[in-house]
PDB file of C-alpha atoms in Angstrom:
ATOM      1  CA  UNK A 231      56.644 132.728 -28.169  1.00 39.00           C
ATOM      2  CA  UNK A 232      58.057 129.313 -27.235  1.00 40.00           C
ATOM      3  CA  UNK A 233      54.801 128.509 -25.384  1.00 41.00           C
ATOM      4  CA  UNK A 234      52.949 128.638 -28.712  1.00 41.00           C
ATOM      5  CA  UNK A 235      54.991 125.665 -29.898  1.00 39.00           C
ATOM      6  CA  UNK A 236      55.045 123.728 -26.614  1.00 40.00           C
ATOM      7  CA  UNK A 237      51.319 123.819 -25.791  1.00 42.00           C
ATOM      8  CA  UNK A 238      50.099 121.980 -28.940  1.00 42.00           C
ATOM      9  CA  UNK A 239      52.761 119.323 -28.301  1.00 39.00           C
ATOM     10  CA  UNK A 240      51.585 118.808 -24.712  1.00 45.00           C
ATOM     11  CA  UNK A 241      47.917 118.688 -25.680  1.00 43.00           C
ATOM     12  CA  UNK A 242      48.576 116.260 -28.526  1.00 42.00           C
ATOM     13  CA  UNK A 243      50.788 114.135 -26.290  1.00 44.00           C
ATOM     14  CA  UNK A 244      48.231 113.754 -23.493  1.00 45.00           C
ATOM     15  CA  UNK A 245      45.408 113.063 -25.959  1.00 51.00           C
ATOM     16  CA  UNK A 246      47.214 110.509 -28.120  1.00 61.00           C
ATOM     17  CA  UNK A 247      49.050 108.304 -25.649  1.00 83.00           C
ATOM     18  CA  UNK A 248      47.873 106.138 -22.789  1.00 93.00           C
ATOM     19  CA  UNK A 249      48.289 107.981 -19.492  1.00 97.00           C
ATOM     20  CA  UNK A 250      48.849 105.799 -16.433  1.00 97.00           C
ATOM     21  CA  UNK A 251      46.855 106.557 -13.295  1.00 98.00           C
ATOM     22  CA  UNK A 252      47.341 105.405  -9.701  1.00 98.00           C
ATOM     23  CA  UNK A 253      44.592 105.585  -7.078  1.00 98.00           C
ATOM     24  CA  UNK A 254      45.464 105.735  -3.373  1.00 98.00           C
ATOM     25  CA  UNK A 255      42.392 105.496  -1.137  1.00 97.00           C
ATOM     26  CA  UNK A 256      41.625 103.366   1.908  1.00 97.00           C
ATOM     27  CA  UNK A 257      38.027 102.636   0.807  1.00 97.00           C
ATOM     28  CA  UNK A 258      38.148  99.534  -1.398  1.00 97.00           C
ATOM     29  CA  UNK A 259      34.742  99.891  -3.064  1.00 97.00           C
ATOM     30  CA  UNK A 260      35.372 103.542  -3.902  1.00 96.00           C
ATOM     31  CA  UNK A 261      38.853 102.755  -5.260  1.00 97.00           C
ATOM     32  CA  UNK A 262      37.611  99.892  -7.447  1.00 97.00           C
ATOM     33  CA  UNK A 263      34.587 101.821  -8.746  1.00 97.00           C
ATOM     34  CA  UNK A 264      36.742 104.837  -9.555  1.00 98.00           C
ATOM     35  CA  UNK A 265      39.173 102.544 -11.375  1.00 98.00           C
ATOM     36  CA  UNK A 266      36.376 101.205 -13.574  1.00 98.00           C
ATOM     37  CA  UNK A 267      35.253 104.757 -14.365  1.00 98.00           C
ATOM     38  CA  UNK A 268      38.770 105.948 -15.228  1.00 98.00           C
ATOM     39  CA  UNK A 269      39.351 102.956 -17.495  1.00 97.00           C
ATOM     40  CA  UNK A 270      36.345 104.158 -19.545  1.00 97.00           C
ATOM     41  CA  UNK A 271      38.241 107.350 -20.435  1.00 97.00           C
ATOM     42  CA  UNK A 272      39.936 106.590 -23.786  1.00 94.00           C
ATOM     43  CA  UNK A 273      43.470 107.799 -22.970  1.00 95.00           C
ATOM     44  CA  UNK A 274      43.658 106.882 -19.266  1.00 98.00           C
ATOM     45  CA  UNK A 275      44.338 103.536 -17.615  1.00 97.00           C
ATOM     46  CA  UNK A 276      44.581 102.657 -13.935  1.00 97.00           C
ATOM     47  CA  UNK A 277      47.852 100.804 -13.489  1.00 96.00           C
ATOM     48  CA  UNK A 278      48.154 100.933  -9.695  1.00 97.00           C
ATOM     49  CA  UNK A 279      45.543 100.776  -6.946  1.00 97.00           C
ATOM     50  CA  UNK A 280      46.675 101.112  -3.326  1.00 97.00           C
ATOM     51  CA  UNK A 281      44.888 101.095   0.022  1.00 97.00           C
ATOM     52  CA  UNK A 282      47.251 103.667   1.553  1.00 97.00           C
ATOM     53  CA  UNK A 283      50.556 105.479   1.292  1.00 97.00           C
ATOM     54  CA  UNK A 284      52.751 102.591   2.421  1.00 96.00           C
ATOM     55  CA  UNK A 285      50.937 100.221   0.041  1.00 97.00           C
ATOM     56  CA  UNK A 286      51.468 102.693  -2.832  1.00 97.00           C
ATOM     57  CA  UNK A 287      55.203 102.989  -2.140  1.00 96.00           C
ATOM     58  CA  UNK A 288      55.561  99.193  -1.933  1.00 95.00           C
ATOM     59  CA  UNK A 289      53.660  98.632  -5.207  1.00 96.00           C
ATOM     60  CA  UNK A 290      55.474 101.452  -6.998  1.00 93.00           C
ATOM     61  CA  UNK A 291      58.715  99.457  -6.869  1.00 86.00           C
ATOM     62  CA  UNK A 292      57.194  96.758  -9.096  1.00 77.00           C
ATOM     63  CA  UNK A 293      55.405  98.821 -11.718  1.00 79.00           C
ATOM     64  CA  UNK A 294      55.718 101.560 -14.309  1.00 88.00           C
ATOM     65  CA  UNK A 295      55.597 105.034 -12.781  1.00 95.00           C
ATOM     66  CA  UNK A 296      52.131 106.546 -13.146  1.00 97.00           C
ATOM     67  CA  UNK A 297      51.630 109.901 -14.830  1.00 97.00           C
ATOM     68  CA  UNK A 298      49.043 110.950 -12.232  1.00 98.00           C
ATOM     69  CA  UNK A 299      48.325 109.782  -8.691  1.00 98.00           C
ATOM     70  CA  UNK A 300      44.922 110.454  -7.125  1.00 98.00           C
ATOM     71  CA  UNK A 301      45.487 110.706  -3.368  1.00 98.00           C
ATOM     72  CA  UNK A 302      42.883 110.647  -0.610  1.00 96.00           C
ATOM     73  CA  UNK A 303      43.839 112.822   2.356  1.00 95.00           C
ATOM     74  CA  UNK A 304      42.441 110.973   5.369  1.00 94.00           C
ATOM     75  CA  UNK A 305      43.897 107.473   5.399  1.00 95.00           C
ATOM     76  CA  UNK A 306      45.203 105.293   8.221  1.00 94.00           C
ATOM     77  CA  UNK A 307      48.988 105.099   8.455  1.00 95.00           C
ATOM     78  CA  UNK A 308      50.559 107.475   5.962  1.00 96.00           C
ATOM     79  CA  UNK A 309      48.057 110.245   5.235  1.00 96.00           C
ATOM     80  CA  UNK A 310      47.646 112.052   1.926  1.00 96.00           C
ATOM     81  CA  UNK A 311      49.745 115.062   2.948  1.00 97.00           C
ATOM     82  CA  UNK A 312      52.718 112.852   3.792  1.00 97.00           C
ATOM     83  CA  UNK A 313      52.338 110.714   0.671  1.00 98.00           C
ATOM     84  CA  UNK A 314      52.040 113.762  -1.578  1.00 98.00           C
ATOM     85  CA  UNK A 315      55.253 115.206  -0.120  1.00 98.00           C
ATOM     86  CA  UNK A 316      56.975 111.809  -0.546  1.00 98.00           C
ATOM     87  CA  UNK A 317      55.953 111.648  -4.221  1.00 97.00           C
ATOM     88  CA  UNK A 318      57.204 115.203  -4.825  1.00 97.00           C
ATOM     89  CA  UNK A 319      60.559 114.421  -3.162  1.00 97.00           C
ATOM     90  CA  UNK A 320      61.117 110.989  -4.741  1.00 96.00           C
ATOM     91  CA  UNK A 321      59.335 111.155  -8.114  1.00 96.00           C
ATOM     92  CA  UNK A 322      58.832 114.820  -9.073  1.00 96.00           C
ATOM     93  CA  UNK A 323      57.670 113.891 -12.582  1.00 95.00           C
ATOM     94  CA  UNK A 324      54.505 112.275 -11.170  1.00 97.00           C
ATOM     95  CA  UNK A 325      51.583 114.674 -10.982  1.00 98.00           C
ATOM     96  CA  UNK A 326      49.467 114.356  -7.836  1.00 98.00           C
ATOM     97  CA  UNK A 327      45.795 115.228  -7.504  1.00 97.00           C
ATOM     98  CA  UNK A 328      44.096 115.314  -4.122  1.00 95.00           C
ATOM     99  CA  UNK A 329      40.730 113.562  -4.088  1.00 93.00           C
ATOM    100  CA  UNK A 330      38.871 113.984  -0.837  1.00 89.00           C
ATOM    101  CA  UNK A 331      35.680 114.824   0.989  1.00 89.00           C
ATOM    102  CA  UNK A 332      37.670 117.380   2.985  1.00 83.00           C
ATOM    103  CA  UNK A 333      37.238 120.814   1.472  1.00 77.00           C
ATOM    104  CA  UNK A 334      38.448 123.273   4.071  1.00 80.00           C
ATOM    105  CA  UNK A 335      40.857 125.950   2.949  1.00 83.00           C
ATOM    106  CA  UNK A 336      43.473 124.536   5.331  1.00 87.00           C
ATOM    107  CA  UNK A 337      43.235 121.030   3.790  1.00 87.00           C
ATOM    108  CA  UNK A 338      43.493 122.385   0.257  1.00 87.00           C
ATOM    109  CA  UNK A 339      46.462 124.621   1.053  1.00 88.00           C
ATOM    110  CA  UNK A 340      48.251 121.836   2.954  1.00 92.00           C
ATOM    111  CA  UNK A 341      47.898 119.520  -0.074  1.00 93.00           C
ATOM    112  CA  UNK A 342      49.216 122.195  -2.451  1.00 91.00           C
ATOM    113  CA  UNK A 343      52.101 122.866  -0.035  1.00 93.00           C
ATOM    114  CA  UNK A 344      52.849 119.121  -0.064  1.00 96.00           C
ATOM    115  CA  UNK A 345      53.020 119.141  -3.870  1.00 96.00           C
ATOM    116  CA  UNK A 346      49.498 118.446  -5.151  1.00 96.00           C
ATOM    117  CA  UNK A 347      48.836 119.754  -8.645  1.00 96.00           C
ATOM    118  CA  UNK A 348      45.082 119.918  -8.171  1.00 94.00           C
ATOM    119  CA  UNK A 349      42.248 119.191  -5.799  1.00 93.00           C
ATOM    120  CA  UNK A 350      38.963 117.396  -6.500  1.00 93.00           C
ATOM    121  CA  UNK A 351      36.079 116.780  -4.167  1.00 91.00           C
ATOM    122  CA  UNK A 352      34.850 113.169  -4.123  1.00 93.00           C
ATOM    123  CA  UNK A 353      31.382 114.258  -5.221  1.00 91.00           C
ATOM    124  CA  UNK A 354      32.775 115.694  -8.494  1.00 92.00           C
ATOM    125  CA  UNK A 355      31.188 114.585 -11.733  1.00 95.00           C
ATOM    126  CA  UNK A 356      33.133 112.175 -14.001  1.00 96.00           C
ATOM    127  CA  UNK A 357      33.527 114.949 -16.594  1.00 96.00           C
ATOM    128  CA  UNK A 358      35.322 117.094 -14.001  1.00 95.00           C
ATOM    129  CA  UNK A 359      37.702 114.229 -13.183  1.00 97.00           C
ATOM    130  CA  UNK A 360      38.513 113.816 -16.871  1.00 97.00           C
ATOM    131  CA  UNK A 361      39.014 117.585 -17.226  1.00 96.00           C
ATOM    132  CA  UNK A 362      41.352 117.553 -14.212  1.00 97.00           C
ATOM    133  CA  UNK A 363      43.410 114.778 -15.851  1.00 97.00           C
ATOM    134  CA  UNK A 364      43.588 116.663 -19.145  1.00 97.00           C
ATOM    135  CA  UNK A 365      44.560 119.961 -17.532  1.00 95.00           C
ATOM    136  CA  UNK A 366      47.167 118.518 -15.196  1.00 97.00           C
ATOM    137  CA  UNK A 367      48.742 116.673 -18.130  1.00 96.00           C
ATOM    138  CA  UNK A 368      48.654 119.701 -20.466  1.00 95.00           C
ATOM    139  CA  UNK A 369      49.288 122.598 -18.072  1.00 95.00           C
ATOM    140  CA  UNK A 370      50.733 121.012 -14.928  1.00 95.00           C
ATOM    141  CA  UNK A 371      47.888 122.088 -12.622  1.00 93.00           C
ATOM    142  CA  UNK A 372      44.119 121.866 -12.265  1.00 94.00           C
ATOM    143  CA  UNK A 373      42.093 124.562 -10.512  1.00 85.00           C
ATOM    144  CA  UNK A 374      38.338 124.149 -10.177  1.00 77.00           C
ATOM    145  CA  UNK A 375      36.477 127.463 -10.234  1.00 71.00           C
ATOM    146  CA  UNK A 376      34.620 126.831  -6.939  1.00 65.00           C
ATOM    147  CA  UNK A 377      37.837 125.832  -5.168  1.00 66.00           C
ATOM    148  CA  UNK A 378      39.627 128.918  -6.452  1.00 64.00           C
ATOM    149  CA  UNK A 379      36.811 131.178  -5.246  1.00 64.00           C
ATOM    150  CA  UNK A 380      36.923 129.465  -1.853  1.00 62.00           C
ATOM    151  CA  UNK A 381      40.667 130.031  -1.496  1.00 63.00           C
ATOM    152  CA  UNK A 382      40.637 133.645  -2.638  1.00 63.00           C
ATOM    153  CA  UNK A 383      37.625 134.952  -0.755  1.00 64.00           C
ATOM    154  CA  UNK A 384      38.394 137.139   2.243  1.00 45.00           C
ATOM    155  CA  UNK A 385      37.980 134.938   5.343  1.00 53.00           C
ATOM    156  CA  UNK A 386      38.243 136.295   8.864  1.00 46.00           C
ATOM    157  CA  UNK A 387      41.175 133.947   9.584  1.00 49.00           C
ATOM    158  CA  UNK A 388      44.037 133.598   7.141  1.00 53.00           C
ATOM    159  CA  UNK A 389      44.029 129.949   5.859  1.00 50.00           C
ATOM    160  CA  UNK A 390      47.654 130.207   4.717  1.00 52.00           C
ATOM    161  CA  UNK A 391      48.662 131.205   8.234  1.00 57.00           C
ATOM    162  CA  UNK A 392      46.593 128.321   9.668  1.00 54.00           C
ATOM    163  CA  UNK A 393      48.030 125.773   7.195  1.00 54.00           C
ATOM    164  CA  UNK A 394      51.663 126.804   7.481  1.00 55.00           C
ATOM    165  CA  UNK A 395      51.915 128.328  10.942  1.00 57.00           C
ATOM    166  CA  UNK A 396      53.502 131.436   9.373  1.00 54.00           C
ATOM    167  CA  UNK A 397      52.472 134.739  10.835  1.00 47.00           C
ATOM    168  CA  UNK A 398      52.455 137.856   8.693  1.00 47.00           C
TER     169      UNK A 398
END
């Protein structure tokens, strides 16, 4: 019954206040264009833009903690898996969303194991990005239907075993 009282609070909170977003991607034009798009969403503002994991950590010391960090996976230096795990260990209140062209089951599972709260493909529509922000702020996670189907189909090889090295 407590959830009935908490959910309206969370939804109202994420819709009425400015949510701070960080983008971590090594492609400058993509990062800047995405920042312009996000700033068009009424309750979201990009407050940190970093070219990689080390750059993000360095900038984070001088700014307000973001509510959400969009993290590319394949970056030089510190990759997205490592950065996501660092954020989870050092700032667990920050929600992380993977944003990548990589869409293999292993990549998705590795990002969730590192602490990602959701996973978006870089060819997603702006409305899906906004929905991901809203859901991760209100519910803590974002699961796209196509990604969920991909993870829960019955592949010949077990992606969890491949991603974690665990054998059943």
